[in-house]
Coordinates of C-alpha atoms in Angstrom, one line a residue:
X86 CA 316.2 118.2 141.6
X87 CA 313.3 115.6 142.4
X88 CA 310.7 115.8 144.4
X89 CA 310.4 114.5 148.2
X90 CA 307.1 112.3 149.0
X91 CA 305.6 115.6 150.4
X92 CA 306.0 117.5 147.4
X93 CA 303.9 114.9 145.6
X94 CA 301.4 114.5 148.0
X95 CA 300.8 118.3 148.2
X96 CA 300.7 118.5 144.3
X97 CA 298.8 115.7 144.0
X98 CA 295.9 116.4 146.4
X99 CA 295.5 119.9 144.8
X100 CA 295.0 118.1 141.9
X101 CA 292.3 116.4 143.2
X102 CA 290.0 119.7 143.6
X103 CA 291.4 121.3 140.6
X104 CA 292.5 124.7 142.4
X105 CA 294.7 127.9 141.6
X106 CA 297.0 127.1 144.9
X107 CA 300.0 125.2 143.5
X108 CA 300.7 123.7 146.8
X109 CA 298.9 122.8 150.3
X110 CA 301.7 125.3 152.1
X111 CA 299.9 128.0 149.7
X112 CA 296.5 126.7 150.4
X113 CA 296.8 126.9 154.3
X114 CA 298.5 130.9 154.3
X115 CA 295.6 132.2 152.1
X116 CA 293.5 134.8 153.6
X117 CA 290.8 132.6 153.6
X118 CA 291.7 130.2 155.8
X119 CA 291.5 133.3 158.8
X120 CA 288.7 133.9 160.3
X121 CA 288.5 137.3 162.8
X122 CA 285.4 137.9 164.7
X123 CA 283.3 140.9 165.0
X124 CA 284.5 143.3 167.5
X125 CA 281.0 142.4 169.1
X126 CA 281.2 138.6 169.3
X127 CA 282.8 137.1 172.8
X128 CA 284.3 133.5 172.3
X129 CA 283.6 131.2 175.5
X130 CA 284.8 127.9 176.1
X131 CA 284.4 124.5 174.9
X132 CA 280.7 122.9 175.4
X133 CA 279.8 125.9 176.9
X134 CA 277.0 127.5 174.9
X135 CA 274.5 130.8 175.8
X136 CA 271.8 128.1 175.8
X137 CA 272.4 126.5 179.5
X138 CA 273.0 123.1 179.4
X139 CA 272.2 120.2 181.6
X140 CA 274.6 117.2 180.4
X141 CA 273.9 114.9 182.8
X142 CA 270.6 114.6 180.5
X143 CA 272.0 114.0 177.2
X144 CA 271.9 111.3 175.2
X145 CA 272.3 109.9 171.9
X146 CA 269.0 110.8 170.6
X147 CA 266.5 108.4 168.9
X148 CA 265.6 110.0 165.9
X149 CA 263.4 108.4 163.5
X150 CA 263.9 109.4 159.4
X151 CA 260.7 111.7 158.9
X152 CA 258.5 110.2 161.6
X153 CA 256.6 113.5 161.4
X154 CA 253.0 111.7 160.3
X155 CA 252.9 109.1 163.3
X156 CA 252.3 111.9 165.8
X157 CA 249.2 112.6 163.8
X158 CA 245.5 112.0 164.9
X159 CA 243.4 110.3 162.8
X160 CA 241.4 113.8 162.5
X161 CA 244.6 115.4 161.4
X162 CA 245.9 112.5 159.6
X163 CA 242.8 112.6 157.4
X164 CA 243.2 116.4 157.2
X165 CA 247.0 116.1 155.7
X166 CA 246.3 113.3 153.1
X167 CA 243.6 115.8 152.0
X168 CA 246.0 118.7 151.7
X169 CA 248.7 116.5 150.0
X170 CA 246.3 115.1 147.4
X171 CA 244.8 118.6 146.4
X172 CA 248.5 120.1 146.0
X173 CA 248.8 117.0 143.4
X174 CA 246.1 117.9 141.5
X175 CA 247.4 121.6 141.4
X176 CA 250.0 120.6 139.7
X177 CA 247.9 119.2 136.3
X178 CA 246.3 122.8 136.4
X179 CA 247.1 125.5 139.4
X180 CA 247.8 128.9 138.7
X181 CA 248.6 130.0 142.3
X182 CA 252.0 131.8 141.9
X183 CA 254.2 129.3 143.4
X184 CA 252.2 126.3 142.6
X185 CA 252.1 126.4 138.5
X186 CA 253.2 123.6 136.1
X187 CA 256.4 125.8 135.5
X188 CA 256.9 126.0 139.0
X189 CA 256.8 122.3 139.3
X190 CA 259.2 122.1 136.3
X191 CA 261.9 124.3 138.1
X192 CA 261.4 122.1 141.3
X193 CA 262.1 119.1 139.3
X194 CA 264.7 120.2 137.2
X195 CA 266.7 122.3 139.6
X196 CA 266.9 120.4 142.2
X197 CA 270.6 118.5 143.0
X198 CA 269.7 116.4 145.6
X199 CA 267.8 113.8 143.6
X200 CA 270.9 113.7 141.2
X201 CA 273.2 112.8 144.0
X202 CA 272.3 109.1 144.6
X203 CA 272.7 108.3 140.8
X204 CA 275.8 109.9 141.0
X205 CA 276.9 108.5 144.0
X206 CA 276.1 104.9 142.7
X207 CA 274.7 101.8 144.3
X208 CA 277.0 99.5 147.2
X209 CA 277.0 96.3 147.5
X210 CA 273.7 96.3 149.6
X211 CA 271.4 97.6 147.0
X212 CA 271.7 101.1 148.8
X213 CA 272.7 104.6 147.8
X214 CA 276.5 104.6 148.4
X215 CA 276.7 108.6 148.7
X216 CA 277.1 109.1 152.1
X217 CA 279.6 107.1 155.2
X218 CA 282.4 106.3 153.6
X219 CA 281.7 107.9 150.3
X220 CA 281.1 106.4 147.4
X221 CA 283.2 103.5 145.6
X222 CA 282.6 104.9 142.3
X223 CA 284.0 108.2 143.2
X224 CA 286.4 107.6 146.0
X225 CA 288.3 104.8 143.7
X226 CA 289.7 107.4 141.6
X227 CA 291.1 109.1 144.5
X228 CA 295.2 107.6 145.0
X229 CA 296.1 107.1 148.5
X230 CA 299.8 108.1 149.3
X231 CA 300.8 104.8 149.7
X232 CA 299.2 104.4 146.0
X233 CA 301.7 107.1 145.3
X234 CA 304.6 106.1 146.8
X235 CA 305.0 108.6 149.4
X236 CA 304.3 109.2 153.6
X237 CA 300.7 110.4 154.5
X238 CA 301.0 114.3 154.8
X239 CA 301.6 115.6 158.3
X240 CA 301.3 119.2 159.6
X241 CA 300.7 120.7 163.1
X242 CA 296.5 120.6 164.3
X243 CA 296.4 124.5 163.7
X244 CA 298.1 124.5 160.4
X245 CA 295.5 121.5 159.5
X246 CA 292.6 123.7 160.4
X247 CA 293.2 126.3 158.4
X248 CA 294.3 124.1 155.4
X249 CA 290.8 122.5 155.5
X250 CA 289.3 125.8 156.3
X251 CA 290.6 127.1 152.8
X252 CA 290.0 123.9 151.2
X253 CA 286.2 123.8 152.1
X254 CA 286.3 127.8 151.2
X255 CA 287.3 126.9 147.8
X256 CA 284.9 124.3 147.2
X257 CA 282.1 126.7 148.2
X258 CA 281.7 126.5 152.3
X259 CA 280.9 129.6 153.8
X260 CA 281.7 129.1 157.3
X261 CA 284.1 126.3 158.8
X262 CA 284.8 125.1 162.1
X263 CA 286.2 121.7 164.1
X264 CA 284.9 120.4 167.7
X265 CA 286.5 117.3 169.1
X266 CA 284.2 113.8 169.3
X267 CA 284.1 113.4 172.8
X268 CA 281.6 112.4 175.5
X269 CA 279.7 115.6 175.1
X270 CA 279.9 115.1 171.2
X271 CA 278.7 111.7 171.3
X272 CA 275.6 112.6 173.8
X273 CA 274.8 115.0 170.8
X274 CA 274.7 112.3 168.3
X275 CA 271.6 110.1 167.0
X276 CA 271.1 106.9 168.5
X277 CA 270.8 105.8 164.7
X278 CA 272.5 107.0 161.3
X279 CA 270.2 104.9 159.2
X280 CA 266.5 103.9 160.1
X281 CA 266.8 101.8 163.2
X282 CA 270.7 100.8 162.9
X283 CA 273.1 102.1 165.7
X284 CA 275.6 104.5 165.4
X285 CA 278.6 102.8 167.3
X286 CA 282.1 103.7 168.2
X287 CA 285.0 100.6 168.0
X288 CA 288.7 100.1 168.3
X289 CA 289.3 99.5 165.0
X290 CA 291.6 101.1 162.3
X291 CA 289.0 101.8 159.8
X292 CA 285.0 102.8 159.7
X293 CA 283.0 100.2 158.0
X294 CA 279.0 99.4 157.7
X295 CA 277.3 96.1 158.5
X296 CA 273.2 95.7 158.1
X297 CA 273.1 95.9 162.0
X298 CA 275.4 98.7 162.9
X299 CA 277.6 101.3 161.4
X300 CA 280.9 101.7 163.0
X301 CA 283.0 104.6 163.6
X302 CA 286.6 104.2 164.8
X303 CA 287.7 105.6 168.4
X304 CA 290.9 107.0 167.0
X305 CA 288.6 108.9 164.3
X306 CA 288.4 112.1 167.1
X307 CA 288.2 115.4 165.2
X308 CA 285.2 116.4 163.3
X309 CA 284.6 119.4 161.2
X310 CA 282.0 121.1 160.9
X311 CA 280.9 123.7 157.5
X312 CA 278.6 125.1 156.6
X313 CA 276.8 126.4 152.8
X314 CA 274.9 129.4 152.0
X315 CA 272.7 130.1 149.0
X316 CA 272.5 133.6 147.2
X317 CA 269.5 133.6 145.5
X318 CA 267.1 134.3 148.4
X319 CA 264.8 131.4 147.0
X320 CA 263.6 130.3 150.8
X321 CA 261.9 133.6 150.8
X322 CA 259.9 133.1 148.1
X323 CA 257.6 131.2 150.4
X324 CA 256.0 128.3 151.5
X325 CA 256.0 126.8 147.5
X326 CA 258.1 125.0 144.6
X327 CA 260.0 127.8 144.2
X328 CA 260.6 128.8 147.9
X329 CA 261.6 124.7 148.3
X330 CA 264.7 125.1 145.7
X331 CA 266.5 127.3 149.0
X332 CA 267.8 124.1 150.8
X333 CA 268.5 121.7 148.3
X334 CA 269.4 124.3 145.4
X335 CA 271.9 126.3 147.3
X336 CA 272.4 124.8 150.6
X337 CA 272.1 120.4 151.0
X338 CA 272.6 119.8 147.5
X339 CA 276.6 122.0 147.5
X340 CA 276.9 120.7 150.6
X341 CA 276.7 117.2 149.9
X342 CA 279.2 117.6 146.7
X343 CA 281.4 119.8 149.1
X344 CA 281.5 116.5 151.2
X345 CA 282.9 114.6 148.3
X346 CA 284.9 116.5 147.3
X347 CA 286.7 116.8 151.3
X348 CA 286.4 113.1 151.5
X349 CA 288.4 112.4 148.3
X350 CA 291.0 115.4 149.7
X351 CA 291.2 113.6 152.8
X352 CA 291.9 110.1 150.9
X353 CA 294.8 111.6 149.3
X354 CA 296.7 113.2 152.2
X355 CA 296.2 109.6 154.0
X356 CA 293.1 110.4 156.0
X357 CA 289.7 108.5 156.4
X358 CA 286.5 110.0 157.2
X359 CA 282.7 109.9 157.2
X360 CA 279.8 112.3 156.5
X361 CA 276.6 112.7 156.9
X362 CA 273.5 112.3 154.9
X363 CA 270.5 114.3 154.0
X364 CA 268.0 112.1 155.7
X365 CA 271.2 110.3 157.7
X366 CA 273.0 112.2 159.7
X367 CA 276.2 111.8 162.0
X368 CA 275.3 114.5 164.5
X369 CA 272.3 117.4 165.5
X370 CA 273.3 120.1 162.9
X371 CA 272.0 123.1 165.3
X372 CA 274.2 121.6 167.9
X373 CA 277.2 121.5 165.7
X374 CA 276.9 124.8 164.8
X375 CA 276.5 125.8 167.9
X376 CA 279.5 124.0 169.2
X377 CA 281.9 125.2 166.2
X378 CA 280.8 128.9 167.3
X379 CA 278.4 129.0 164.0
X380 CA 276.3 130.8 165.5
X381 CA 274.1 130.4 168.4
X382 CA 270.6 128.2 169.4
X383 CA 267.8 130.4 168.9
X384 CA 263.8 130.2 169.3
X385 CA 263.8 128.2 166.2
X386 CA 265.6 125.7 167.3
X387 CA 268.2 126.1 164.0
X388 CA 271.7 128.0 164.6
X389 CA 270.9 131.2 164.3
X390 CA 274.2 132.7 162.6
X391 CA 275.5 136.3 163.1
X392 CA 277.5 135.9 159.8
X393 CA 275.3 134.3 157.0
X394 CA 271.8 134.4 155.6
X395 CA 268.5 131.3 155.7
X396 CA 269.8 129.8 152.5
X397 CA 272.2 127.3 154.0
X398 CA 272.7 124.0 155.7
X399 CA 275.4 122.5 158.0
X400 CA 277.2 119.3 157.9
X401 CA 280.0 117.2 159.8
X402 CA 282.7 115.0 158.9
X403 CA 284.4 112.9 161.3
X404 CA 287.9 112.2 160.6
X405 CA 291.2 111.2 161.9
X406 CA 292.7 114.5 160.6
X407 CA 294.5 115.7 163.7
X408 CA 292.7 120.0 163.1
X409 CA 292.4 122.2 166.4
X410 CA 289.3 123.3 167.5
X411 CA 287.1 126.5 167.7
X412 CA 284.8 127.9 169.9
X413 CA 281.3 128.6 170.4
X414 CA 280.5 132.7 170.1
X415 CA 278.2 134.8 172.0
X416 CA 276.8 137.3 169.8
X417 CA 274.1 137.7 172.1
X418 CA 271.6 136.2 169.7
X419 CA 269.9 133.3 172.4
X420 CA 269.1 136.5 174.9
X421 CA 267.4 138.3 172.0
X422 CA 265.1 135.3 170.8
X423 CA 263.0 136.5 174.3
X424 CA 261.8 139.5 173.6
X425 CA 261.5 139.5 170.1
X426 CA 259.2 136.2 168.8
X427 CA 259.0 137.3 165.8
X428 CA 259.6 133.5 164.1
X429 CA 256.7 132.4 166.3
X430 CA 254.2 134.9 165.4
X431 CA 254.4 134.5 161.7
X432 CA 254.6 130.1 162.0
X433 CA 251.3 129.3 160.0
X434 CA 251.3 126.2 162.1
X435 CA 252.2 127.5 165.6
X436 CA 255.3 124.9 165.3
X437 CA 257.4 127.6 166.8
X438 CA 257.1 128.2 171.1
X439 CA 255.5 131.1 171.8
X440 CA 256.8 131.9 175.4
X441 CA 259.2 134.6 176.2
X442 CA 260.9 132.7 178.6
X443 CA 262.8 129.6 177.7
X444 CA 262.4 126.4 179.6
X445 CA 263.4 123.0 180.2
X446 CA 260.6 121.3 179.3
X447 CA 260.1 119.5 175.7
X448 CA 257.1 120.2 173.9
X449 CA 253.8 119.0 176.0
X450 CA 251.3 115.9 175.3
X451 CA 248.0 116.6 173.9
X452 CA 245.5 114.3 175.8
X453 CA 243.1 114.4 172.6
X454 CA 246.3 112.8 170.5
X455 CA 247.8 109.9 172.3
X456 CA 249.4 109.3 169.2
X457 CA 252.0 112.3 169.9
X458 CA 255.0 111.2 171.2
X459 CA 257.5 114.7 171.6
X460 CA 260.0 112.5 172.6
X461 CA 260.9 110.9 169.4
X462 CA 261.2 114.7 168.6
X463 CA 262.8 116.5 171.2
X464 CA 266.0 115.9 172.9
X465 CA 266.2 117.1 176.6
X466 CA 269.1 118.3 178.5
X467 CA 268.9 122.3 177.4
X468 CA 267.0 125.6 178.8
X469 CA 265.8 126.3 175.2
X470 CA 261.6 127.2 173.5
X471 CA 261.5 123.4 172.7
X472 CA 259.7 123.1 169.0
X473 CA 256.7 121.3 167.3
X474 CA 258.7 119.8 164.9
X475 CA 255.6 117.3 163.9
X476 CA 253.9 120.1 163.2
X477 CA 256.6 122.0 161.2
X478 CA 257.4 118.6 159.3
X479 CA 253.3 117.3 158.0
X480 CA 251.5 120.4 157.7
X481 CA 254.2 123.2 157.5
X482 CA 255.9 121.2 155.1
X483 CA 254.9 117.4 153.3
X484 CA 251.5 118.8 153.0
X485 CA 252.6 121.3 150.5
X486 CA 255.1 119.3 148.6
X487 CA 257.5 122.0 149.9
X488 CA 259.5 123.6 151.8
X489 CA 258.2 126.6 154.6
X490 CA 261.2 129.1 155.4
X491 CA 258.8 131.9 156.9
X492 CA 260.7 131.8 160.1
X493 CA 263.9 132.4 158.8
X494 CA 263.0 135.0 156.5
X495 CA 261.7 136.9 159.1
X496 CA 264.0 136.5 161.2
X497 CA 265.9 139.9 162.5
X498 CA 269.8 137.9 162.1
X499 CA 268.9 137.4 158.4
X500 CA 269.4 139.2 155.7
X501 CA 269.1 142.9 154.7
X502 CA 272.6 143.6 155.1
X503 CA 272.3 146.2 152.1
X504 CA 270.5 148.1 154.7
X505 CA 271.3 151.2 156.9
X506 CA 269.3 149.2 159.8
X507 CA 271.0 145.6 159.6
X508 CA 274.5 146.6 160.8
X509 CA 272.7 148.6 163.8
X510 CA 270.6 145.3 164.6
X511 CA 273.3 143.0 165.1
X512 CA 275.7 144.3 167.4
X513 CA 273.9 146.8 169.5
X514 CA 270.4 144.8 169.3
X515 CA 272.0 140.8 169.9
X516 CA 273.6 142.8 173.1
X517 CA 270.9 145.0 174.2
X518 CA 267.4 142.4 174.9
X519 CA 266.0 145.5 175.8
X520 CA 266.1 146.8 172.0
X521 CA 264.4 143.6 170.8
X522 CA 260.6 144.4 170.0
X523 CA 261.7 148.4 168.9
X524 CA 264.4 146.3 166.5
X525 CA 261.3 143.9 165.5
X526 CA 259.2 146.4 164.9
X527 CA 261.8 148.3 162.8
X528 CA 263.1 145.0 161.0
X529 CA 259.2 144.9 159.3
X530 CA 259.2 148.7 158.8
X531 CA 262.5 149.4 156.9
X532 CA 260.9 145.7 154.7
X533 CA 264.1 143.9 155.6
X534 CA 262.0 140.6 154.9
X535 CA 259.6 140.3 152.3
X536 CA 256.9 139.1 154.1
X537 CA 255.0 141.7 156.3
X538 CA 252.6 139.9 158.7
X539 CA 251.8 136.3 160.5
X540 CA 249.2 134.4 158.6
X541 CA 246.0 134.2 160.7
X542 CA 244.6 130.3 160.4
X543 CA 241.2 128.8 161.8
X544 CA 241.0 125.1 162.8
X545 CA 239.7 124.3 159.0
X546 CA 241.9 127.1 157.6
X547 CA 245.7 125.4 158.9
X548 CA 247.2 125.3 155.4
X549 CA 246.7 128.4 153.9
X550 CA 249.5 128.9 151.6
X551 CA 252.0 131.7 152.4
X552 CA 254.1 133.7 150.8
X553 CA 252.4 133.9 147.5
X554 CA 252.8 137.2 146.9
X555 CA 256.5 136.6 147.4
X556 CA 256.7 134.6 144.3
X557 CA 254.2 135.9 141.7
X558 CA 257.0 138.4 139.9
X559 CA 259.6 135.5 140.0
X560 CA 259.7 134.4 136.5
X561 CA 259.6 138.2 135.5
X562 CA 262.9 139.0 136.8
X563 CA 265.2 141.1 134.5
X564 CA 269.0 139.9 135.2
X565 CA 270.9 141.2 132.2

């Protein structure tokens, strides 16, 4: 008996990922491609999140790649290049836990998202070729089905979904989900994928890249959205080398191969499709994972989930894979951010909004800066605690060479699920405000985070390192 065009396609594309399914039909019944909620999670409709919305405001948002330093005054400017240079020098000869020459080495040698560019390759522009279209040099190999003599596989949106659900699952996604690009999606979206060069939609057959625009097709109308998560815990080592490995170790770095390796899937089935990048992106993570029913938009401004730990990142692939969509959740996290706080009491930089109430406005001027400009930082449009992101980005961040997580760690919808208290914190607290500070309070108690108290810091004093405690037994862990 031979084989019909489907029956190649379907091997074929499995053996693109190098799986145990023999077949897509075996890939899309798996028991990872269902998803069941929590008996405690509500579903509501489409674009209709616990964070009120106002989308007569929306718009494609001007975001600028790391424009975190311009908001600076010169005062502060002088205070971060002064920071930046002293956490140099540490490195020659530091022994602050977190900050050592082996810590350094880790940060260098661990880290996969340096690696990806040379993977990737360079196009035709003199650019990284990772990201858009995916890479030549890795996408080439890839057969199309015409390439293999057969039709371009077709199934129903649902049975789509969950064959891309399991797909992603097996490539190391933890959570998966698909909104449709729509008006809404598209108010959502940066004004710019690249530094200054629009993000446009055309009626064409294909998406393609010019030095003034990059260009998505109108018929390209499903994106889905995944997400990674780490399980090593390292963003709660603190504000430091080590603590900096979280995102890109376990969370950017797998998802950017994940997005690969989806892209080159895609190619063989007969699809097209484009990704985002690390600095470049196709859409407001938070927002997609809010969308997708992720989770929901907390105090921090992230997507707060009810499912996974910090250690992760989100990422969206536009495609013309007809998938059906899912739904954003109410797990009664956005009600709990009001009386808790917690992120913004322990922010060594006061990034995070303090009220209890949330509001529409964006984060204010400061009269002594004029050079801070919130709105190249926040988007309006949403009742949410609008965030100081300059300040999260240059002294938070940059001016440590690293990455801060404190937030997250202590967050009371992370982590600790080896606990007696976290299963009683999610459902009944998430639903119950009321609950919030006594769950706070119990959340530091029961040392579900490993960090017990905000960092006090004087107008000299703003980047006093945190966490360090949290990584000085690091290198003396036993894992035999």
């Amino acid at each position: 008996m031979t084989k019909s065009g489907f029956d190649v396609i379907k091997a074929d594309a499995m053996a693109n990922i190098g799986t145990n399914f023999k077949d897509l039909d075996e890939l899309k019944s798996d028991s990872l491609a269902v998803e069941k909620l929590p008996w405690w999670i509500k579903q509501k409709e489409f674009w209709d999140f616990t964070t009120e919305m106002d989308w007569s405001a929306q718009k494609p948002f001007e975001y600028s790649i790391r424009n975190f330093n311009q908001h600076l005054s010169p005062k502060q400017a002088k205070q971060y290049n002064s920071r930046y240079t002293q956490v140099m020098e540490w490195r020659k000869t530091s022994k602050v836990p977190g900050f050592t020459h082996r810590d350094y080495a880790m940060k260098c040698g661990a880290d996969t998202i340096t690696l990806l560019s040379d993977l990737a390759g360079i196009d035709k522009n003199g650019e990284s070729a990772l990201y858009w279209t995916g890479s030549p040099k890795l996408m080439d190999v890839t057969p199309t089905p015409e390439e293999m003599g057969c039709p371009k596989y077709e199934a129903t949106p649902e049975e789509n979904l969950l064959m891309i659900r399991t797909f992603l699952k097996v490539c190391g996604a933890s959570k998966v989900g698909a909104v449709p690009v729509d008006v809404k999606f598209k108010s959502t979206q940066p004004k710019f994928y690249a530094d200054k060069i629009p993000l446009v939609y055309e009626n064409v057959d294909k998406p393609y890249i010019t030095r003034s625009k990059y260009v998505i097709p109108d018929r390209m109308k499903w994106a889905i959205v995944f997400s990674t998560e780490g399980g090593n815990d390292l963003t709660g080592r603190g504000n430091n080398w080590v603590g900096a490995l979280g995102a890109s170790l376990y969370s950017g770095g797998p998802s950017d191969y994940i997005q690969i390796q989806v892209q080159r899937f895609l190619k063989a089935l007969g699809y097209s499709s484009v990704v985002s990048g690390i600095c470049y992106n196709l859409q407001n993570w938070p927002a997609m994972g809010v969308a997708s029913g992720m989770g929901e938009l907390g105090r921090m401004q992230i997507s707060v989930s009810p499912f996974l730990k910090w250690d992760r990142a989100i990422r969206c692939i536009i495609t013309d894979l007809p998938v059906s969509f899912t739904l954003p959740i109410d797990a009664g996290i956005t009600r709990f951010c009001i009386d808790c706080g917690r992120c913004a009491s322990v922010c060594p930089v006061s990034a995070i909004n303090s009220s209890r109430e949330s509001s529409w406005d964006i984060w204010p001027k400061d009269p002594k800066n004029p050079n801070l400009r919130p709105e190249l930082f926040n988007n309006p449009g949403k009742k949410t605690w609008y965030f100081g992101h300059h300040l999260c980005g240059a002294f938070g961040r940059d001016a440590n060479d690293s990455k801060c997580g404190i937030c997250m760690l202590n967050c009371v919808f992370n982590r600790g699920t080896d606990t007696i208290l976290y299963p009683f914190i999610k459902p009944v607290g998430a639903n119950k405000s009321a609950l919030a500070n006594f769950l706070k309070d119990m959340k530091e108690n029961f040392s579900c985070t490993g960090f017990e108290s905000s960092i006090p810091l004087g107008e000299e004093d703003q980047y006093t390192l945190a966490g360090e405690s949290l990584v000085e037994n690091f290198w003396n862990q036993d894992s035999s």
